[in-house]
Short mmCIF file of C-alpha atoms in Angstrom, two decimals:
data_model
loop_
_atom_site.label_atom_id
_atom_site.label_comp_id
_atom_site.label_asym_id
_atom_site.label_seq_id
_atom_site.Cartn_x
_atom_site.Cartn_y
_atom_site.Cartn_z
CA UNK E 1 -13.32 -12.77 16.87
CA UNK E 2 -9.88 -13.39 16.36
CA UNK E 3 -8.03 -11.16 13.89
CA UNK E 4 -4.61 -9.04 12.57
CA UNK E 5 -3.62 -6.28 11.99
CA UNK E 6 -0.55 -4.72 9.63
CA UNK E 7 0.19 -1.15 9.99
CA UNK E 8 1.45 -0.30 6.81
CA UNK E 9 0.02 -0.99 3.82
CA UNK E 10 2.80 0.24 1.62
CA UNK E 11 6.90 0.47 2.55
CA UNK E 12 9.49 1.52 0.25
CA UNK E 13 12.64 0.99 1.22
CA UNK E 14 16.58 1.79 -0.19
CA UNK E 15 18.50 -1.13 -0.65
CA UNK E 16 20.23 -1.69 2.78
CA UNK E 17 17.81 -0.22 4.63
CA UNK E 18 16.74 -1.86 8.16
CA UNK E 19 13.10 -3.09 7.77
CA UNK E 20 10.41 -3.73 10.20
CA UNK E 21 6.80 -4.64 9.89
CA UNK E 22 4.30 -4.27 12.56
CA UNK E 23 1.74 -7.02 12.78
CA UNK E 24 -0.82 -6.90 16.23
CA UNK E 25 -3.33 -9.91 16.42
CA UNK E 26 -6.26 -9.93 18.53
CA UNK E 27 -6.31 -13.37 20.78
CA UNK E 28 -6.61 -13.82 24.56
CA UNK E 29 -5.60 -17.68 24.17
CA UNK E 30 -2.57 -19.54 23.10
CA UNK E 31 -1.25 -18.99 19.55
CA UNK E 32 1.01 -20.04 16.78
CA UNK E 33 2.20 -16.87 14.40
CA UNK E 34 3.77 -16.53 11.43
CA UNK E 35 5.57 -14.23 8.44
CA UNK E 36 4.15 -15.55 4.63
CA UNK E 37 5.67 -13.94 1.75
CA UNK E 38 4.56 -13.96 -1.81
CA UNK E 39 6.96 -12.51 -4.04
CA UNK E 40 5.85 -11.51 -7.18
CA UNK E 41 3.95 -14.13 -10.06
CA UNK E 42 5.08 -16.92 -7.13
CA UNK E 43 3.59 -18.40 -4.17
CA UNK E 44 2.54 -17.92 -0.84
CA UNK E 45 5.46 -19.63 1.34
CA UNK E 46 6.17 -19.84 5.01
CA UNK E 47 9.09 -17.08 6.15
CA UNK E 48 9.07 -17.89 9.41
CA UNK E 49 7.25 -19.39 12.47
CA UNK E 50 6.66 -19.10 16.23
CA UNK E 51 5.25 -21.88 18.31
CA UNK E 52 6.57 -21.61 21.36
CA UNK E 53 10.04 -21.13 23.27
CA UNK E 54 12.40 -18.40 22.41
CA UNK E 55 10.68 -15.32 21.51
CA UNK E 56 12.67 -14.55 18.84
CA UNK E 57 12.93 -16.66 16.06
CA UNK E 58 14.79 -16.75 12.25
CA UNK E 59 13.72 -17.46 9.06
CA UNK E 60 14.72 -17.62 5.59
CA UNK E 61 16.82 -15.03 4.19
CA UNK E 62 17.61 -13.44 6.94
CA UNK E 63 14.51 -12.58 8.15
CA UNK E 64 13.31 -12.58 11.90
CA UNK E 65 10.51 -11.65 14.11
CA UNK E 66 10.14 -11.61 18.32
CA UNK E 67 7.18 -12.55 19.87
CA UNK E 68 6.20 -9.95 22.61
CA UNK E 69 3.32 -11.50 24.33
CA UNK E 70 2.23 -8.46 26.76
CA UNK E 71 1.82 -6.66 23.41
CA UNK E 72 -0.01 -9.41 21.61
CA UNK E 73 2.95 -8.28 18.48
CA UNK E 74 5.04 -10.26 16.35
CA UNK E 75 7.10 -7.53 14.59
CA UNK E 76 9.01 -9.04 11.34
CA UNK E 77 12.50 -7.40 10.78
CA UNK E 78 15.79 -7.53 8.55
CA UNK E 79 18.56 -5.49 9.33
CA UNK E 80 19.32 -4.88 5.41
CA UNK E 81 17.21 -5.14 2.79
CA UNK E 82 17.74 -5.99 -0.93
CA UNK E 83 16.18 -5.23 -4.03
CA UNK E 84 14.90 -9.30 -4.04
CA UNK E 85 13.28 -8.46 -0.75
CA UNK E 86 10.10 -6.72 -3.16
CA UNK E 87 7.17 -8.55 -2.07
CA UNK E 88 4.10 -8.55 -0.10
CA UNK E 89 4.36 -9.53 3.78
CA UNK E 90 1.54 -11.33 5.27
CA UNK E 91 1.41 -11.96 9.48
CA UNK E 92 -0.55 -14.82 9.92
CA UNK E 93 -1.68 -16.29 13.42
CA UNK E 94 -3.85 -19.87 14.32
CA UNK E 95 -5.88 -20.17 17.10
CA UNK E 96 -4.79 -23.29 19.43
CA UNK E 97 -8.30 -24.29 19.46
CA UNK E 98 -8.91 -24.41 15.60
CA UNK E 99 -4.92 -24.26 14.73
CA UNK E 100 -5.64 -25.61 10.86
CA UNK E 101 -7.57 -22.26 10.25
CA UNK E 102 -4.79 -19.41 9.44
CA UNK E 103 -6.54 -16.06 10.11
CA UNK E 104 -4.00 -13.62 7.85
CA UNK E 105 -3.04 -9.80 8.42
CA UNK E 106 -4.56 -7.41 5.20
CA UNK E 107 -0.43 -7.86 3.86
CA UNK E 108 1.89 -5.45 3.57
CA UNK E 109 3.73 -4.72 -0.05
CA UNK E 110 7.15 -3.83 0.33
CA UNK E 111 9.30 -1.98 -2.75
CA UNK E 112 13.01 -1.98 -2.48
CA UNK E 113 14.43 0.83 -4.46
CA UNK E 114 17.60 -0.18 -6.44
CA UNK W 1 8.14 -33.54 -5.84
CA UNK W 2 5.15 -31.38 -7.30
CA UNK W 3 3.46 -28.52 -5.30
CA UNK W 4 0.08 -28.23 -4.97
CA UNK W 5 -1.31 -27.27 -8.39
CA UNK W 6 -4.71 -25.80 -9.28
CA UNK W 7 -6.64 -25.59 -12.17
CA UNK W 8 -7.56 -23.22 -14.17
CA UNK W 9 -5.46 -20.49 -13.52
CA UNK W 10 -7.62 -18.21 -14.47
CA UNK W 11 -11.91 -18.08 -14.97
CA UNK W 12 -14.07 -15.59 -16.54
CA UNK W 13 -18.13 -16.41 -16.14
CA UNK W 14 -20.91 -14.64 -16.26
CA UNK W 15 -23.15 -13.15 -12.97
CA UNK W 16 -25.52 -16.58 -12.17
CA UNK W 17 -23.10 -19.01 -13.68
CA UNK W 18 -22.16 -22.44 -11.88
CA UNK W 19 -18.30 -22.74 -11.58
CA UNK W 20 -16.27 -25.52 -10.24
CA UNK W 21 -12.05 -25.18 -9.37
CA UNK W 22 -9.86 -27.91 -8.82
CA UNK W 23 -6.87 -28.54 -6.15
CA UNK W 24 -3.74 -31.23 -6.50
CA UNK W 25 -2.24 -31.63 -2.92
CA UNK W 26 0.79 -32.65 -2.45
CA UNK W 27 1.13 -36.30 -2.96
CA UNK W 28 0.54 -37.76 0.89
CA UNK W 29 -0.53 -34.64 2.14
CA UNK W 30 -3.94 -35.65 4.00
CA UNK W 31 -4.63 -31.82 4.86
CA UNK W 32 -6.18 -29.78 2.66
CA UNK W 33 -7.34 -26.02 2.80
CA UNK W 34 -9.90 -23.78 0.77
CA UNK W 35 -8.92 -19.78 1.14
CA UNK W 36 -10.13 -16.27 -0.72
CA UNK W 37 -8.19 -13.92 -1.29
CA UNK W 38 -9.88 -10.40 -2.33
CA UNK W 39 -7.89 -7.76 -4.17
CA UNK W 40 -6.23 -6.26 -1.03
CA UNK W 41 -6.71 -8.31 1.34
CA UNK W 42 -5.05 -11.33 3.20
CA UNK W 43 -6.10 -14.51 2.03
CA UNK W 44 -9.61 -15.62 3.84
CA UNK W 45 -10.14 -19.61 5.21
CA UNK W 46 -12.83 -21.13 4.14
CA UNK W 47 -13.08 -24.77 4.65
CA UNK W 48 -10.14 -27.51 5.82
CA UNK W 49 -10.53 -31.22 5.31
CA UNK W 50 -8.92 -34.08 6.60
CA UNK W 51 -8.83 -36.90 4.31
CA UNK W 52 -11.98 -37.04 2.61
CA UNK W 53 -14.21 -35.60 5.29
CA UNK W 54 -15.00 -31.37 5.76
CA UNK W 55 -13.03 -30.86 9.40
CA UNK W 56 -14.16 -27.01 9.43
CA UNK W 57 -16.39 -25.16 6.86
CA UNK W 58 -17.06 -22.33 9.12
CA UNK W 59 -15.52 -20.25 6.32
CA UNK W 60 -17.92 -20.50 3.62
CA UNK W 61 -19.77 -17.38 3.02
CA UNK W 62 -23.02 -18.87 2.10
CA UNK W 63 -24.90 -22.02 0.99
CA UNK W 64 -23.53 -21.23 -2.98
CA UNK W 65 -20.36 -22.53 -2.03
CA UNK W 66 -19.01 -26.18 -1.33
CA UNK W 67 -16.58 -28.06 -1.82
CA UNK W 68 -15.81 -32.01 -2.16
CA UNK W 69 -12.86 -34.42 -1.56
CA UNK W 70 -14.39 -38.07 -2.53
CA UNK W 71 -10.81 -39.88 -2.39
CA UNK W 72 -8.59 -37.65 0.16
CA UNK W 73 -6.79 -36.10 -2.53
CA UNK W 74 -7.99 -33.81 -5.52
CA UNK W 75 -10.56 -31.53 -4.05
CA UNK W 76 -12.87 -29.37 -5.70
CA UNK W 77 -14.53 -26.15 -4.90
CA UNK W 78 -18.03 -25.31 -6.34
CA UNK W 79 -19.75 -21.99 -6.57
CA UNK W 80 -23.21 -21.63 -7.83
CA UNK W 81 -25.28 -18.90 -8.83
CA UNK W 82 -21.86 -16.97 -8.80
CA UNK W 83 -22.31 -13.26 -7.88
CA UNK W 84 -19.99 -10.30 -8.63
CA UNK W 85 -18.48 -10.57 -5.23
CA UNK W 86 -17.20 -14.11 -5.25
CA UNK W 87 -14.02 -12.40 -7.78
CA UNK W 88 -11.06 -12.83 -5.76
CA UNK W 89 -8.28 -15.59 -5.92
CA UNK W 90 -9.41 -18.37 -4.30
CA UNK W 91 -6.22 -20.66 -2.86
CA UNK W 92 -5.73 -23.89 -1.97
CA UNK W 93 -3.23 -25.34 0.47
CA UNK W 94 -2.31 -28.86 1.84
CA UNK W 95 -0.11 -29.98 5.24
CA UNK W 96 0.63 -33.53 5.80
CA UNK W 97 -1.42 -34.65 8.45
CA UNK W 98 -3.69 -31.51 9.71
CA UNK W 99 -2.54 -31.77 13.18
CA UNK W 100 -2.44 -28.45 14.04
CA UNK W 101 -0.49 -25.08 13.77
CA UNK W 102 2.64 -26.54 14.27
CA UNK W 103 2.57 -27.80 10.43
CA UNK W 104 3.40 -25.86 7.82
CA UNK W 105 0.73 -25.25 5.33
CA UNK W 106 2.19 -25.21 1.13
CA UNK W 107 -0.17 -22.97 -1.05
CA UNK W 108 -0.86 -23.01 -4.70
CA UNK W 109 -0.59 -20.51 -7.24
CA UNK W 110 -3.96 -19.73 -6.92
CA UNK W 111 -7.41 -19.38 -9.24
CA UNK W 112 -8.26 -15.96 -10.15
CA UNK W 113 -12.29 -16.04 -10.80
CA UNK W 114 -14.08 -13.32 -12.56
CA UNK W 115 -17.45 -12.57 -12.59
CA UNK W 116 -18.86 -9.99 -14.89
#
């Protein structure tokens, strides 16, 4: 069965820290992947994507995450972090074969410390 | 224009109780998506339709649950006999046509059910 995996269930960060965020999925077939935040009392919403072409690809608020296919890993990252960055981080991946079903990562819940 | 909306926001019933929850797509959106989210966890799938027809229930844990979408548009998720277990925020998204991963699926703010 397909599935994710986030490493950490918990980072806490200082404010212009570098952040990254493991994610793993478990697929032998093609795949799309993506980052869904939800910061806090708001919505889930799309961070960023990856269907295809350049491995590394950029989101919203300066946000990105690179695609490394021999490690089945899409690894989110942000060079500095800010207090508004507090949120949890959700990998996400979708079969090809049944690509309206997201199968989502456990989440991880990032705290930025002022 | 409006995101997806659900309704209620929040449910408190009682263990064996019959419980319905109600999704607004976005207006044209012909996708629409059921998930569970457990305290947690990542949010679970449990059914997608496309227009008014069930695509993929493979999701749904059991026979208590379905879920409806008579005109393509408001949908409706329906638990009986609720259990303990089915707490957890159930979600509901919508995508424009369905086609695929390579849409982008909006989410609501969620249900929160409670069973005691």
């Amino acid at each position: 069965a397909q599935s994710v995996s986030q490493h950490n269930h918990h980072v806490i960060l200082s404010e212009a820290a570098s952040l990254e965020l493991g994610c793993n999925y478990s697929y032998g077939g093609t795949v799309n992947l993506f980052w869904y935040v939800q910061y806090p009392g708001q919505h889930l919403q799309l961070l960023l994507k990856y269907f295809s072409g350049d491995p590394l690809v950029k989101g919203i608020k300066g946000f990105e995450a690179e695609f490394i296919k021999s490690k089945f890993s899409f690894n989110l990252r942000k060079p500095s972090v800010q207090w508004s960055d507090t949120a949890e981080y959700f990998c996400a991946v979708t079969p090809y074969s049944s690509a309206s079903k997201i199968i989502f990562g456990s989440g991880t819940r990032l705290s930025i410390r002022p | 224009g409006a995101g997806v909306s659900q309704t209620p926001s929040n449910k408190v019933t009682e263990k064996g109780k019959y419980v319905e929850l109600r999704c607004d797509p976005i207006s044209g959106h012909t996708a629409l998506y059921w998930y569970r989210q457990s305290l947690g966890q990542g949010p679970e799938f449990l059914i997608y339709f496309q227009g008014t027809g069930a695509a993929d229930d493979s999701g749904l844990p059991n026979d208590r649950f379905f879920a409806v979408r008579p005109e393509g548009s408001v949908s409706t998720l329906k638990i009986q006999r609720t259990e303990r277990g089915d707490s957890a925020v159930y979600l509901c998204a919508s995508s424009l046509m369905g086609s695929g991963g390579h849409e982008t699926q909006y989410f609501g703010p969620g249900t929160r059910l409670l069973v005691l």
